[in-house]
GROMACS .gro file of C-alpha atoms in nm:
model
  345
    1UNK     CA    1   0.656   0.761   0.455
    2UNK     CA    2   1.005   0.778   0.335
    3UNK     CA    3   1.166   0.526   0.134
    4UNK     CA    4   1.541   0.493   0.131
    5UNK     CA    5   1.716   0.373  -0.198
    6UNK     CA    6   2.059   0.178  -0.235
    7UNK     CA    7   2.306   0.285  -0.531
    8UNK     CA    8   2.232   0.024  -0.787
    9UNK     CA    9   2.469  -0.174  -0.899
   10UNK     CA   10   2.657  -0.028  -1.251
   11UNK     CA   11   2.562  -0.281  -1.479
   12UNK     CA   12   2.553  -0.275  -1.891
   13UNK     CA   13   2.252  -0.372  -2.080
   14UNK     CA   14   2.435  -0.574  -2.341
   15UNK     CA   15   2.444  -0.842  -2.098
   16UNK     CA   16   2.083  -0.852  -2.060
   17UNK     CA   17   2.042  -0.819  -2.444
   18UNK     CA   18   2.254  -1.157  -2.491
   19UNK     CA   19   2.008  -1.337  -2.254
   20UNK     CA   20   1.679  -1.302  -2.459
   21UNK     CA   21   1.655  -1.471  -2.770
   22UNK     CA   22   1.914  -1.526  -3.077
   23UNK     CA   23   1.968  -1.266  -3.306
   24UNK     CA   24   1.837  -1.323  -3.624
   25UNK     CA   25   2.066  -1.295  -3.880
   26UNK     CA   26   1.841  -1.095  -4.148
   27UNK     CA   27   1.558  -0.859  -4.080
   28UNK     CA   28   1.254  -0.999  -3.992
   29UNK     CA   29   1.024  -0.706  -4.124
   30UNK     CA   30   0.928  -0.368  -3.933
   31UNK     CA   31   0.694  -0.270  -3.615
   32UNK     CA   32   0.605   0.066  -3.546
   33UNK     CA   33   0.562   0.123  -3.129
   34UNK     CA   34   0.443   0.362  -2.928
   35UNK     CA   35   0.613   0.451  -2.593
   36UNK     CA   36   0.468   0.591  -2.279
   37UNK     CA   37   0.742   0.516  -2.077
   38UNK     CA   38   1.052   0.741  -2.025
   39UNK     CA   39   1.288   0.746  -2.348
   40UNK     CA   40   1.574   0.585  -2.104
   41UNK     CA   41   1.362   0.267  -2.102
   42UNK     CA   42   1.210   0.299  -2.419
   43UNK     CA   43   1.492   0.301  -2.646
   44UNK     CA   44   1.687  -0.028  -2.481
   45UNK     CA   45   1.366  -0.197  -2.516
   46UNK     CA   46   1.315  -0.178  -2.847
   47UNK     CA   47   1.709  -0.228  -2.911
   48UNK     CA   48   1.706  -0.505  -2.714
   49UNK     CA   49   1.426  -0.647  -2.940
   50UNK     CA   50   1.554  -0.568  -3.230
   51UNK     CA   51   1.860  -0.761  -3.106
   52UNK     CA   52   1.644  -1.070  -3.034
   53UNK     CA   53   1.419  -1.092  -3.359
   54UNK     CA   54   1.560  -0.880  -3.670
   55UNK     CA   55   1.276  -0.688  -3.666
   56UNK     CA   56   1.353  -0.301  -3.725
   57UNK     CA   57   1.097  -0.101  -3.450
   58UNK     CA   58   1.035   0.266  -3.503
   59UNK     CA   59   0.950   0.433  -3.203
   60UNK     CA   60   0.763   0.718  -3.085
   61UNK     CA   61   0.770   0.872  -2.728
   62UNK     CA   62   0.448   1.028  -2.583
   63UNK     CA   63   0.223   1.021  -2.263
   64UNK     CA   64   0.003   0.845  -2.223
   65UNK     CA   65  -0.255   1.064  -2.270
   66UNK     CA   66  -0.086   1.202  -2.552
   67UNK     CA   67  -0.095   0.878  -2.715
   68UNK     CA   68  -0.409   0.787  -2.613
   69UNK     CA   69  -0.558   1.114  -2.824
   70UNK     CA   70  -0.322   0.961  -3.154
   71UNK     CA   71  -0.475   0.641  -3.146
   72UNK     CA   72  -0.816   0.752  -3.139
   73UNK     CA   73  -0.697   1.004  -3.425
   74UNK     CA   74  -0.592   0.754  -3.660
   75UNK     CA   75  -0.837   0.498  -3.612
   76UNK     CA   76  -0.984   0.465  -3.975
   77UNK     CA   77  -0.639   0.442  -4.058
   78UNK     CA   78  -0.356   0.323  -3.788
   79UNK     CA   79  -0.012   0.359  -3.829
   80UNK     CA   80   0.079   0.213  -3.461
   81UNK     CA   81   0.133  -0.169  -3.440
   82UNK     CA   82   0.173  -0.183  -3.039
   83UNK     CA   83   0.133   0.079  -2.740
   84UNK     CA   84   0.391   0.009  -2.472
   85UNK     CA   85   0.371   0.148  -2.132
   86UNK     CA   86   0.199   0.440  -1.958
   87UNK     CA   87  -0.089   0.378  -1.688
   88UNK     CA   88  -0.360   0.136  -1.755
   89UNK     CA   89  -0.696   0.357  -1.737
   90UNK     CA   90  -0.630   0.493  -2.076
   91UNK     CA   91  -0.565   0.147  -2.222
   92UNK     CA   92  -0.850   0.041  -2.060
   93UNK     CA   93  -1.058   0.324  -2.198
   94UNK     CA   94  -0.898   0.236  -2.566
   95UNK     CA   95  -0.995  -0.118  -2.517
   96UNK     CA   96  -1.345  -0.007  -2.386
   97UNK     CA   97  -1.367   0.204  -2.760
   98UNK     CA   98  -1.248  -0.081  -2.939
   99UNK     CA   99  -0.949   0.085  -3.052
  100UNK     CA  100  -0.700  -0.217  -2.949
  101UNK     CA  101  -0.706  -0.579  -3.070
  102UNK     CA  102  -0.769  -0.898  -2.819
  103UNK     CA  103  -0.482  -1.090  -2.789
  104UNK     CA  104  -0.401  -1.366  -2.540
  105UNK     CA  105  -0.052  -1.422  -2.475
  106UNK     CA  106   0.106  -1.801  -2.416
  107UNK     CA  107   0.279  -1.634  -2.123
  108UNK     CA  108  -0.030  -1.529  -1.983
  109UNK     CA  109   0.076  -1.817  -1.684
  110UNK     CA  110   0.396  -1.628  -1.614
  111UNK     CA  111   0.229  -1.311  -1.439
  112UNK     CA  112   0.157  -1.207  -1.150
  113UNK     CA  113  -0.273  -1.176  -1.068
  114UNK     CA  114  -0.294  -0.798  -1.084
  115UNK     CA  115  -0.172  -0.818  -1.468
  116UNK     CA  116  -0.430  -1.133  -1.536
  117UNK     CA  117  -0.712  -0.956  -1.402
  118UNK     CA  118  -0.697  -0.652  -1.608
  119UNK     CA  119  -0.631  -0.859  -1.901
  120UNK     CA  120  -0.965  -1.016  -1.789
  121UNK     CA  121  -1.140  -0.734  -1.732
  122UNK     CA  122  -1.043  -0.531  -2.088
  123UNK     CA  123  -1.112  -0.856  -2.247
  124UNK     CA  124  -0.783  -0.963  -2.358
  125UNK     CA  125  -0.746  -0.625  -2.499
  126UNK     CA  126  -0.447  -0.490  -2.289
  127UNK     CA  127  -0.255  -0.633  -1.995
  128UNK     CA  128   0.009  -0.507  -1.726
  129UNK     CA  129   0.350  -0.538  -1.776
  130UNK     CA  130   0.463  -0.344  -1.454
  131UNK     CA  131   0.322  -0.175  -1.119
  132UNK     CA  132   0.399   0.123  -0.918
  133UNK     CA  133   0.234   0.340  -0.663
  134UNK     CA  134   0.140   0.729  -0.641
  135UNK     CA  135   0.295   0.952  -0.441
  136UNK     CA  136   0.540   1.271  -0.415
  137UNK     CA  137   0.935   1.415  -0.367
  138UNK     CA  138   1.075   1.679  -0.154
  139UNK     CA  139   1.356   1.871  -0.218
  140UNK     CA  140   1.496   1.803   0.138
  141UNK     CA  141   1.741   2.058   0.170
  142UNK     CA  142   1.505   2.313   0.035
  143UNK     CA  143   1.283   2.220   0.252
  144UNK     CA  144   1.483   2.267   0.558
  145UNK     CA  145   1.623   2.613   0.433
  146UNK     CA  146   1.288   2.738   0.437
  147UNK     CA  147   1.206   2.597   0.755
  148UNK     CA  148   0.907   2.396   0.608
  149UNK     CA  149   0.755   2.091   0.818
  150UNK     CA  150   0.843   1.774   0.566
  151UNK     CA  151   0.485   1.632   0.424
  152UNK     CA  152   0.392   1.302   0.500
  153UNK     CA  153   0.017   1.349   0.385
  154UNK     CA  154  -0.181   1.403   0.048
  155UNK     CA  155  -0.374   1.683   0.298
  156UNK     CA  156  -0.002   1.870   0.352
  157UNK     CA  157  -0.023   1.982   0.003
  158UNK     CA  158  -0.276   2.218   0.055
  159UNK     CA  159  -0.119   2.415   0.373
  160UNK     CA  160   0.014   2.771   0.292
  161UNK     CA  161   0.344   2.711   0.342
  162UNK     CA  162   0.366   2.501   0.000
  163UNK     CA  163   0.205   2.817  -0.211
  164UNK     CA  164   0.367   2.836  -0.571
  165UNK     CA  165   0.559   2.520  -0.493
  166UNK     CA  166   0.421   2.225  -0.615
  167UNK     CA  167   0.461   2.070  -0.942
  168UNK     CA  168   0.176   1.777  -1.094
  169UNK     CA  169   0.110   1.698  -1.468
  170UNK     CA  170  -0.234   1.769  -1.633
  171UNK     CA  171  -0.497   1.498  -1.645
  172UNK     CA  172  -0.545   1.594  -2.010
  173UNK     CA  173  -0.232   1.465  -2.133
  174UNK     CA  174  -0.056   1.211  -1.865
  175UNK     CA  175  -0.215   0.912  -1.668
  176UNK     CA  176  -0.037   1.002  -1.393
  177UNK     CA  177  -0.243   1.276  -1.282
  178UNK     CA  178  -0.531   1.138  -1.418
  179UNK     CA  179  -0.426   0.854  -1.172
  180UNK     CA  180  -0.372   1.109  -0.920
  181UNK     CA  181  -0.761   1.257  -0.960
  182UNK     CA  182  -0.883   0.899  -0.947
  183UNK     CA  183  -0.712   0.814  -0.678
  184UNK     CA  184  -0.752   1.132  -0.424
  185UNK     CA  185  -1.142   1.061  -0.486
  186UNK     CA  186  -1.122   0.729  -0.373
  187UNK     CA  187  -0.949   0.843  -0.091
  188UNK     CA  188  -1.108   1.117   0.007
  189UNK     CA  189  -1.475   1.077  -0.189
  190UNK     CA  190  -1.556   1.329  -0.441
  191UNK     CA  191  -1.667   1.551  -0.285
  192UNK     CA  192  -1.397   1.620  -0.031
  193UNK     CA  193  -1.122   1.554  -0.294
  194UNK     CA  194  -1.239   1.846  -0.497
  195UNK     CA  195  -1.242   2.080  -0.250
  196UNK     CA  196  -0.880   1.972  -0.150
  197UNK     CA  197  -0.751   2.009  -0.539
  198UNK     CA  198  -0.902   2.376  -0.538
  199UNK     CA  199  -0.688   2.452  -0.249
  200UNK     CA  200  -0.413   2.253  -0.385
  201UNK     CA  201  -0.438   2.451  -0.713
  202UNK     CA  202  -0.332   2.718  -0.558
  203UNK     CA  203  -0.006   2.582  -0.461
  204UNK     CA  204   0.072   2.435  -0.806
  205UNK     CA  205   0.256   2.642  -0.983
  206UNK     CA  206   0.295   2.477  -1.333
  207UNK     CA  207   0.076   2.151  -1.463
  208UNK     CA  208   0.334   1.936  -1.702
  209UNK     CA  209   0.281   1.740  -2.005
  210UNK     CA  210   0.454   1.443  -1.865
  211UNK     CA  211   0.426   1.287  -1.586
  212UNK     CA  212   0.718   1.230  -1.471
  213UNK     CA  213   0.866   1.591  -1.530
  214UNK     CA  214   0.744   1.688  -1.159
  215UNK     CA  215   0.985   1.438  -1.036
  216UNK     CA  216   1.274   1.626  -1.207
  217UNK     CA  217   1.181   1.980  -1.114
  218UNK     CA  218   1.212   1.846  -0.691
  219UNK     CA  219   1.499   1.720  -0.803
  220UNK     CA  220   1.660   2.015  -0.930
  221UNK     CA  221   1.491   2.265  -0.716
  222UNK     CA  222   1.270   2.399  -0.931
  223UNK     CA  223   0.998   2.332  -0.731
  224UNK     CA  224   0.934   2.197  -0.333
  225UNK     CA  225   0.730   1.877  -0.425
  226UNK     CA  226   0.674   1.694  -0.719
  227UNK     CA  227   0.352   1.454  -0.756
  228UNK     CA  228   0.471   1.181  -0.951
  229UNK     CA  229   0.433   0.769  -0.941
  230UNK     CA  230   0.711   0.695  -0.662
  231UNK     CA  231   0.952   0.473  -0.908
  232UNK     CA  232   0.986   0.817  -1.111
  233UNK     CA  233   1.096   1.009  -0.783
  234UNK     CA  234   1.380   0.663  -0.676
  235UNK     CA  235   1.518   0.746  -1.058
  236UNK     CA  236   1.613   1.107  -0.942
  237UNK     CA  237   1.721   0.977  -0.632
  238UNK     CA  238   1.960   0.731  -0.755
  239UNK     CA  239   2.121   0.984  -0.989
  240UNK     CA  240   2.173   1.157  -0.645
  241UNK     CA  241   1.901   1.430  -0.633
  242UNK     CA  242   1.896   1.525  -0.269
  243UNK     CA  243   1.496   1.439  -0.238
  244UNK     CA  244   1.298   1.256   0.012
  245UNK     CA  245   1.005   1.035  -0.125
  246UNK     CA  246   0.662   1.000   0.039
  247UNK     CA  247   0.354   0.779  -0.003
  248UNK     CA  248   0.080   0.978   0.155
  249UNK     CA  249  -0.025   0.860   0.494
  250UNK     CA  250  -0.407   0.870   0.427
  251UNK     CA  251  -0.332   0.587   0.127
  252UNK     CA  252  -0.256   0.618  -0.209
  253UNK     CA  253  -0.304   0.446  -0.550
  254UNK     CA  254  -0.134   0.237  -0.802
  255UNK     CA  255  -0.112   0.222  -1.187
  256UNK     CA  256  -0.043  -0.086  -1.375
  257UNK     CA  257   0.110   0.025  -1.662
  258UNK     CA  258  -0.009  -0.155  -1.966
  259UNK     CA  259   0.079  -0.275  -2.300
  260UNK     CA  260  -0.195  -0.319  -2.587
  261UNK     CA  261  -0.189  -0.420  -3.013
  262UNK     CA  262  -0.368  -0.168  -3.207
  263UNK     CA  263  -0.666  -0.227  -3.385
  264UNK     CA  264  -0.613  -0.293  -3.749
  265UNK     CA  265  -0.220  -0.312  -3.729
  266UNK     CA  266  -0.003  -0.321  -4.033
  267UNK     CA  267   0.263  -0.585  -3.893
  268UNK     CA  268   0.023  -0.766  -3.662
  269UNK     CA  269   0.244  -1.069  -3.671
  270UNK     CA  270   0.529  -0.863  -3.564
  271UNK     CA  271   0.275  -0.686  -3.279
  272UNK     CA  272   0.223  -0.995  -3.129
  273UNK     CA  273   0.600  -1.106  -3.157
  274UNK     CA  274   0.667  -0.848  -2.949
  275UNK     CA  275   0.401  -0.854  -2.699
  276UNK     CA  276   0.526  -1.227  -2.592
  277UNK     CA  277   0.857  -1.105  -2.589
  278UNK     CA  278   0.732  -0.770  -2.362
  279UNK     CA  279   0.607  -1.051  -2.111
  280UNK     CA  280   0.935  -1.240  -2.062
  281UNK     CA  281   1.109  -1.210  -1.733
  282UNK     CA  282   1.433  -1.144  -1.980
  283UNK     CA  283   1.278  -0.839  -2.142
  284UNK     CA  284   1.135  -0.706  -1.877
  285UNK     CA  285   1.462  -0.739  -1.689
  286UNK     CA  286   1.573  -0.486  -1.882
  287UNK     CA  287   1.396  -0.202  -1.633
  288UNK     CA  288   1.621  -0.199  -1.368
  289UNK     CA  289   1.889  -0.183  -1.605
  290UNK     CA  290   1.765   0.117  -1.746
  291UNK     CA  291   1.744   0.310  -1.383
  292UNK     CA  292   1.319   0.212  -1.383
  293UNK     CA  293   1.190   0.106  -1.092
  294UNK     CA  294   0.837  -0.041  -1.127
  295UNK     CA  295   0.744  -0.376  -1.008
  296UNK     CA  296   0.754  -0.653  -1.313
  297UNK     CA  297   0.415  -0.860  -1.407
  298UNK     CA  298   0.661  -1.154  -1.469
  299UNK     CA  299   0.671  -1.347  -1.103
  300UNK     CA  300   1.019  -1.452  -1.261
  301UNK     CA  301   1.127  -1.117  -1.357
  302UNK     CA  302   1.433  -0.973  -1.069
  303UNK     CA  303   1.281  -0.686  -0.911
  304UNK     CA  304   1.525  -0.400  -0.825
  305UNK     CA  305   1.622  -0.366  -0.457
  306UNK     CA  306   1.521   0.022  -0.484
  307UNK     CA  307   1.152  -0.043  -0.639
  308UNK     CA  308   0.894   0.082  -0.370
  309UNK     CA  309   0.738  -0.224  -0.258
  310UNK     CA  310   0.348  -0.237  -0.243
  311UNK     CA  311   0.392  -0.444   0.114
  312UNK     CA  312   0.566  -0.094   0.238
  313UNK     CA  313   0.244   0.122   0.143
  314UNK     CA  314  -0.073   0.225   0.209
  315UNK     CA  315  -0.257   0.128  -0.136
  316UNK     CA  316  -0.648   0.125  -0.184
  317UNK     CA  317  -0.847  -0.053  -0.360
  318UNK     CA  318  -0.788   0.108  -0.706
  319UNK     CA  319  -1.086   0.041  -0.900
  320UNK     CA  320  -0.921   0.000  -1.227
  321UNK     CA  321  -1.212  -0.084  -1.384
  322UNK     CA  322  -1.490   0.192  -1.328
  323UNK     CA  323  -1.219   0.456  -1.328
  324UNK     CA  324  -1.101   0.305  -1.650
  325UNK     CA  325  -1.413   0.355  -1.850
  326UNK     CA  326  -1.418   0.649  -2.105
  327UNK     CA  327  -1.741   0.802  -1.934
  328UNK     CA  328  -1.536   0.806  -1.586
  329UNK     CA  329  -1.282   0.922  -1.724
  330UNK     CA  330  -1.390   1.242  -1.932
  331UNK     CA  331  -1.587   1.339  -1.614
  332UNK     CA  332  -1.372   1.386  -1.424
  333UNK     CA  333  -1.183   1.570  -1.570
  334UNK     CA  334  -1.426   1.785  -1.702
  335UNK     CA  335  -1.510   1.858  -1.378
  336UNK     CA  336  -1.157   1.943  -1.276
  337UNK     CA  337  -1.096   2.125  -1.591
  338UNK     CA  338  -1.454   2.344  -1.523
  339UNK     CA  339  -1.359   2.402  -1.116
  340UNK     CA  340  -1.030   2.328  -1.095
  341UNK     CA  341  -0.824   2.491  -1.315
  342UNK     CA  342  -1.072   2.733  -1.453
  343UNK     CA  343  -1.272   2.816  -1.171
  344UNK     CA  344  -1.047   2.819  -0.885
  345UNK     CA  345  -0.921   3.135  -0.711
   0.00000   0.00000   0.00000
């Protein structure tokens, strides 16, 4: 169905940065962080927290699969203090590998239930900082130039019409289409689903690193449709990208996009500084602000009037736990690897 957006309101961020906690007047020491968000969110966050504490963050900016691959690489030896961001199956497979710390936060009481339980179900060894559902953007006037039916369906993307013209990351490298693979089973069952991604293949005509790249190429008109979490689609849309944005009537899926301490951090103390302040409504204010519209794990956190609302949508029930396990995980996409990309014609 699509969701309409309002034109947010022009607001600066230094107003939210003057709202979290008092500078400090000397640095407080160093935290390295890495980002699976977009940089647009990523840098004011770690400004903003800089801001706050004294404490000088270097930042690095990858998927989350992307990350999830570093992590594991430099496990003997880790040079990450905290992973912010990106969907929660691959924290949940790096907590399942033991490859992030337990931590339990004092403002564990502030969030909502969806960000508890996954904290409860990884152990205390990652927990949500922000929601959004799975979906896709069309390039409406496109669309209509070609004299295509609009999509409302995750079954639309396999009709002829769409051949060449849809964009979706790889599995590999971004939890978004992982996300997307989990989800369309669920939906669909597994068997089904796969037979519905070898005719989508065929309609795809480039698999992305990120994401949320898909979401830019409707925008632009580089392709028809872009598969993408729906908050990435609203940021193209505000910025005035003439796209329509659809959750798929059959149902769709969610992430909860996840924040974790690395096992064996250098600046622990500085890891877990942040990870309270990453919890506060104040710092996670700091989304909307930054044009991002996922829904907050803070219950006291303002939500963005243009955030797609799960009350609005058709979710499932995402089983972030089985589809969260490394074993899941690397199956599946094995599988789609082997008769997906490979092996379809």
């Amino acid at each position: 169905m699509p969701i309409t957006t309002r034109h947010l309101l022009a607001t600066g961020l230094a107003a939210a940065f003057s709202t979290l906690l008092p500078a400090a007047a000397s640095a407080q020491g160093n935290l390295t962080v890495y980002c699976s968000v977009q940089e647009e969110w990523c840098r004011p966050m770690m400004q903003a927290f800089e801001r706050a504490t004294g404490v000088r963050v270097a930042m690095t900016r990858k998927s989350s699969g992307e990350t999830m691959t570093q992590i594991r690489a430099e496990a003997a030896n880790p040079r990450g203090d905290v992973w912010w961001g990106g969907t929660g199956d691959p924290h949940m497979q790096a907590a399942e590998e033991n490859l992030t710390a337990e931590y339990r936060s004092p403002r564990m009481s502030e969030l909502h239930p969806w960000a508890t339980r996954q904290a409860e179900q990884a152990r205390h060894r990652t927990i949500g900082i922000y929601a959004g559902a799975l979906g896709y953007s069309y390039n409406a006037p496109e669309l209509a130039r070609r004299r295509i039916a609009a999509p409302t369906c995750w079954a639309d993307l396999a009709r002829p019409e769409f051949r060449g013209e849809i964009q979706v990351a790889d599995p590999n490298t971004s939890g978004t289409a992982y996300t997307m693979l989990a989800t369309l089973l669920q939906v669909m069952g597994e068997e089904p689903a796969f037979t519905f991604l070898k005719a989508m293949h065929r309609n795809v005509n480039q698999y992305t690193r990120s994401g949320a790249a898909p979401a830019r190429a409707a925008a632009t008109g580089e392709t028809l449709v872009g598969i993408t979490f729906l908050h990435d689609a609203v940021s193209q849309k505000i910025n005035g990208a003439p796209v329509e944005i659809v959750a798929p009537c059959e149902g769709t899926g969610y992430e909860i996009g996840s924040m974790s301490i690395i096992r064996g951090a250098r600046n622990m103390e500085n890891a877990q500084r942040f990870y309270d302040w990453a919890l506060s409504a104040e710092a996670q204010a700091i989304a909307g602000q930054a044009n991002s519209f996922q829904l907050p794990s803070n219950r006291n956190a303002p939500i963005p009037p243009q955030a797609p609302r799960f009350e609005n949508i058709r979710l499932i029930d995402y089983d972030f736990a089985k589809w969260g396990s490394a074993a899941e995980r690397t199956r599946v996409i094995s599988r789609w690897e082997r008769e997906v990309r490979a092996g379809a014609r």
